[in-house]
Amino acid sequence: ARNNQAVIGDWQIKYSDYKDLIINKQGTVAGYTPEELKRIRELTAGYSTAVFNKTVKPDLIMPLVSLRTWTFIFCFLSIGLTTRFKELKATGWKPFGAFTTGVAVNVILGFLLSVFVFGSYWSALGK
């Protein structure tokens, strides 16, 4: 919580007594010290969006996009791997059909949401 403003991920600090302890330890304001800000500016001076797109995106962002894709694939694969076919067989064909239908609906809805709702977001990550 910088300057008493909410920051994503700082909820527990902004709304707890622990924030006072952090402010007392860091100084009068939560956040970076002037020396830290000066050092950050020195380290990042001269970097532009073009440099970021040329160096950081191909070397850091694109592998993360690929990792995200594979993680998504393995999540759906793990749904199938947790299936206990012996237990389904013992209960009969109706529960098996219901389970299979549920999985099929989930896969179709996940695909449609990923392509049509979030498609522009996924496309923008690779550019």
PDB file of C-alpha atoms in Angstrom:
ATOM      1  CA  ALA A   1       0.000   0.000   0.000  1.00  0.00           C
ATOM      2  CA  ARG A   2       1.957   2.938  -1.284  1.00  0.00           C
ATOM      3  CA  ASN A   3       0.869   6.380  -0.036  1.00  0.00           C
ATOM      4  CA  ASN A   4      -2.098   4.680   1.628  1.00  0.00           C
ATOM      5  CA  GLN A   5      -3.462   3.566  -1.753  1.00  0.00           C
ATOM      6  CA  ALA A   6      -4.518  -0.006  -2.469  1.00  0.00           C
ATOM      7  CA  VAL A   7      -2.102  -2.034  -4.552  1.00  0.00           C
ATOM      8  CA  ILE A   8      -3.001  -5.476  -5.896  1.00  0.00           C
ATOM      9  CA  GLY A   9      -1.525  -8.004  -3.503  1.00  0.00           C
ATOM     10  CA  ASP A  10      -1.271  -5.533  -0.593  1.00  0.00           C
ATOM     11  CA  TRP A  11      -4.763  -6.119   0.792  1.00  0.00           C
ATOM     12  CA  GLN A  12      -3.546  -7.812   3.940  1.00  0.00           C
ATOM     13  CA  ILE A  13      -1.103  -4.956   4.664  1.00  0.00           C
ATOM     14  CA  LYS A  14      -3.501  -2.081   3.987  1.00  0.00           C
ATOM     15  CA  TYR A  15      -6.235  -3.480   6.184  1.00  0.00           C
ATOM     16  CA  SER A  16      -4.294  -4.896   9.128  1.00  0.00           C
ATOM     17  CA  ASP A  17      -2.320  -3.733  12.151  1.00  0.00           C
ATOM     18  CA  TYR A  18       0.779  -5.213  10.544  1.00  0.00           C
ATOM     19  CA  LYS A  19       0.919  -2.177   8.230  1.00  0.00           C
ATOM     20  CA  ASP A  20       1.831   0.056  11.188  1.00  0.00           C
ATOM     21  CA  LEU A  21       4.744  -2.227  12.041  1.00  0.00           C
ATOM     22  CA  ILE A  22       6.021  -2.059   8.458  1.00  0.00           C
ATOM     23  CA  ILE A  23       5.719   1.744   8.350  1.00  0.00           C
ATOM     24  CA  ASN A  24       7.588   2.052  11.665  1.00  0.00           C
ATOM     25  CA  LYS A  25      10.343  -0.224  10.378  1.00  0.00           C
ATOM     26  CA  GLN A  26      10.675   1.414   6.928  1.00  0.00           C
ATOM     27  CA  GLY A  27      10.130   5.001   8.007  1.00  0.00           C
ATOM     28  CA  THR A  28       7.167   7.312   7.737  1.00  0.00           C
ATOM     29  CA  VAL A  29       5.749   5.919   4.477  1.00  0.00           C
ATOM     30  CA  ALA A  30       5.425   2.369   3.189  1.00  0.00           C
ATOM     31  CA  GLY A  31       7.292   1.853  -0.081  1.00  0.00           C
ATOM     32  CA  TYR A  32      10.728   2.471  -1.564  1.00  0.00           C
ATOM     33  CA  THR A  33      13.219   4.768   0.111  1.00  0.00           C
ATOM     34  CA  PRO A  34      14.623   7.702  -1.922  1.00  0.00           C
ATOM     35  CA  GLU A  35      17.928   5.825  -2.211  1.00  0.00           C
ATOM     36  CA  GLU A  36      16.156   2.747  -3.568  1.00  0.00           C
ATOM     37  CA  LEU A  37      14.236   4.847  -6.105  1.00  0.00           C
ATOM     38  CA  LYS A  38      17.476   6.509  -7.235  1.00  0.00           C
ATOM     39  CA  ARG A  39      19.133   3.109  -7.715  1.00  0.00           C
ATOM     40  CA  ILE A  40      16.133   1.778  -9.687  1.00  0.00           C
ATOM     41  CA  ARG A  41      16.219   4.836 -11.967  1.00  0.00           C
ATOM     42  CA  GLU A  42      19.967   4.379 -12.526  1.00  0.00           C
ATOM     43  CA  LEU A  43      19.561   0.711 -13.417  1.00  0.00           C
ATOM     44  CA  THR A  44      16.674   1.291 -15.823  1.00  0.00           C
ATOM     45  CA  ALA A  45      17.927   4.494 -17.483  1.00  0.00           C
ATOM     46  CA  GLY A  46      18.119   4.268 -21.250  1.00  0.00           C
ATOM     47  CA  TYR A  47      15.701   1.361 -21.640  1.00  0.00           C
ATOM     48  CA  SER A  48      12.792   2.013 -23.961  1.00  0.00           C
ATOM     49  CA  THR A  49       9.761   0.057 -25.084  1.00  0.00           C
ATOM     50  CA  ALA A  50      11.625  -0.907 -28.250  1.00  0.00           C
ATOM     51  CA  VAL A  51      14.465  -2.405 -26.205  1.00  0.00           C
ATOM     52  CA  PHE A  52      11.937  -4.211 -24.029  1.00  0.00           C
ATOM     53  CA  ASN A  53      10.145  -5.641 -27.081  1.00  0.00           C
ATOM     54  CA  LYS A  54      13.426  -6.683 -28.670  1.00  0.00           C
ATOM     55  CA  THR A  55      15.097  -8.297 -25.669  1.00  0.00           C
ATOM     56  CA  VAL A  56      12.695  -9.036 -22.832  1.00  0.00           C
ATOM     57  CA  LYS A  57       9.684 -10.270 -24.804  1.00  0.00           C
ATOM     58  CA  PRO A  58      11.459 -12.985 -26.821  1.00  0.00           C
ATOM     59  CA  ASP A  59      13.708 -14.105 -23.951  1.00  0.00           C
ATOM     60  CA  LEU A  60      11.325 -13.887 -20.995  1.00  0.00           C
ATOM     61  CA  ILE A  61       7.698 -13.293 -21.993  1.00  0.00           C
ATOM     62  CA  MET A  62       7.406 -15.789 -24.853  1.00  0.00           C
ATOM     63  CA  PRO A  63       8.732 -18.734 -22.805  1.00  0.00           C
ATOM     64  CA  LEU A  64       6.190 -17.827 -20.110  1.00  0.00           C
ATOM     65  CA  VAL A  65       3.408 -17.798 -22.724  1.00  0.00           C
ATOM     66  CA  SER A  66       4.545 -21.237 -23.869  1.00  0.00           C
ATOM     67  CA  LEU A  67       4.667 -22.444 -20.268  1.00  0.00           C
ATOM     68  CA  ARG A  68       1.135 -21.118 -19.714  1.00  0.00           C
ATOM     69  CA  THR A  69      -0.088 -23.023 -22.770  1.00  0.00           C
ATOM     70  CA  TRP A  70       1.456 -26.296 -21.631  1.00  0.00           C
ATOM     71  CA  THR A  71       0.158 -25.793 -18.095  1.00  0.00           C
ATOM     72  CA  PHE A  72      -3.351 -25.324 -19.488  1.00  0.00           C
ATOM     73  CA  ILE A  73      -2.996 -28.531 -21.524  1.00  0.00           C
ATOM     74  CA  PHE A  74      -1.739 -30.531 -18.537  1.00  0.00           C
ATOM     75  CA  CYS A  75      -4.605 -29.237 -16.369  1.00  0.00           C
ATOM     76  CA  PHE A  76      -7.129 -30.730 -18.773  1.00  0.00           C
ATOM     77  CA  LEU A  77      -5.061 -33.888 -19.076  1.00  0.00           C
ATOM     78  CA  SER A  78      -5.028 -34.262 -15.298  1.00  0.00           C
ATOM     79  CA  ILE A  79      -8.837 -34.231 -15.260  1.00  0.00           C
ATOM     80  CA  GLY A  80      -8.730 -37.417 -17.300  1.00  0.00           C
ATOM     81  CA  LEU A  81      -5.912 -38.915 -15.238  1.00  0.00           C
ATOM     82  CA  THR A  82      -7.923 -38.625 -12.017  1.00  0.00           C
ATOM     83  CA  THR A  83     -10.776 -40.673 -13.446  1.00  0.00           C
ATOM     84  CA  ARG A  84     -11.341 -43.941 -11.593  1.00  0.00           C
ATOM     85  CA  PHE A  85     -12.844 -46.163 -14.247  1.00  0.00           C
ATOM     86  CA  LYS A  86     -13.251 -49.165 -11.910  1.00  0.00           C
ATOM     87  CA  GLU A  87     -15.478 -47.099  -9.629  1.00  0.00           C
ATOM     88  CA  LEU A  88     -17.461 -45.812 -12.601  1.00  0.00           C
ATOM     89  CA  LYS A  89     -17.894 -49.331 -13.976  1.00  0.00           C
ATOM     90  CA  ALA A  90     -19.252 -50.532 -10.645  1.00  0.00           C
ATOM     91  CA  THR A  91     -21.928 -47.837 -10.633  1.00  0.00           C
ATOM     92  CA  GLY A  92     -23.170 -48.535 -14.154  1.00  0.00           C
ATOM     93  CA  TRP A  93     -23.281 -46.781 -17.513  1.00  0.00           C
ATOM     94  CA  LYS A  94     -25.490 -43.838 -16.515  1.00  0.00           C
ATOM     95  CA  PRO A  95     -22.925 -42.231 -14.156  1.00  0.00           C
ATOM     96  CA  PHE A  96     -20.186 -42.930 -16.720  1.00  0.00           C
ATOM     97  CA  GLY A  97     -22.254 -41.200 -19.399  1.00  0.00           C
ATOM     98  CA  ALA A  98     -22.980 -38.269 -17.102  1.00  0.00           C
ATOM     99  CA  PHE A  99     -19.277 -37.905 -16.252  1.00  0.00           C
ATOM    100  CA  THR A 100     -18.243 -38.134 -19.902  1.00  0.00           C
ATOM    101  CA  THR A 101     -20.861 -35.572 -20.882  1.00  0.00           C
ATOM    102  CA  GLY A 102     -19.672 -33.239 -18.123  1.00  0.00           C
ATOM    103  CA  VAL A 103     -16.055 -33.504 -19.242  1.00  0.00           C
ATOM    104  CA  ALA A 104     -17.047 -32.909 -22.873  1.00  0.00           C
ATOM    105  CA  VAL A 105     -19.078 -29.821 -21.921  1.00  0.00           C
ATOM    106  CA  ASN A 106     -16.154 -28.482 -19.850  1.00  0.00           C
ATOM    107  CA  VAL A 107     -13.708 -28.956 -22.696  1.00  0.00           C
ATOM    108  CA  ILE A 108     -16.013 -27.295 -25.226  1.00  0.00           C
ATOM    109  CA  LEU A 109     -16.851 -24.362 -22.932  1.00  0.00           C
ATOM    110  CA  GLY A 110     -13.178 -23.926 -21.994  1.00  0.00           C
ATOM    111  CA  PHE A 111     -12.199 -23.863 -25.656  1.00  0.00           C
ATOM    112  CA  LEU A 112     -14.943 -21.399 -26.590  1.00  0.00           C
ATOM    113  CA  LEU A 113     -14.092 -19.081 -23.695  1.00  0.00           C
ATOM    114  CA  SER A 114     -10.393 -19.265 -24.465  1.00  0.00           C
ATOM    115  CA  VAL A 115     -10.800 -18.541 -28.178  1.00  0.00           C
ATOM    116  CA  PHE A 116     -13.716 -16.130 -28.374  1.00  0.00           C
ATOM    117  CA  VAL A 117     -13.731 -14.326 -25.042  1.00  0.00           C
ATOM    118  CA  PHE A 118      -9.997 -14.212 -24.305  1.00  0.00           C
ATOM    119  CA  GLY A 119      -8.641 -14.635 -27.850  1.00  0.00           C
ATOM    120  CA  SER A 120      -7.583 -11.009 -28.274  1.00  0.00           C
ATOM    121  CA  TYR A 121      -5.803 -11.108 -24.909  1.00  0.00           C
ATOM    122  CA  TRP A 122      -3.859 -14.269 -25.794  1.00  0.00           C
ATOM    123  CA  SER A 123      -2.964 -12.855 -29.223  1.00  0.00           C
ATOM    124  CA  ALA A 124      -1.691  -9.603 -27.722  1.00  0.00           C
ATOM    125  CA  LEU A 125       0.684 -11.451 -25.373  1.00  0.00           C
ATOM    126  CA  GLY A 126       2.744 -12.787 -28.266  1.00  0.00           C
ATOM    127  CA  LYS A 127       3.219  -9.448 -30.004  1.00  0.00           C
TER     128      LYS A 127
END
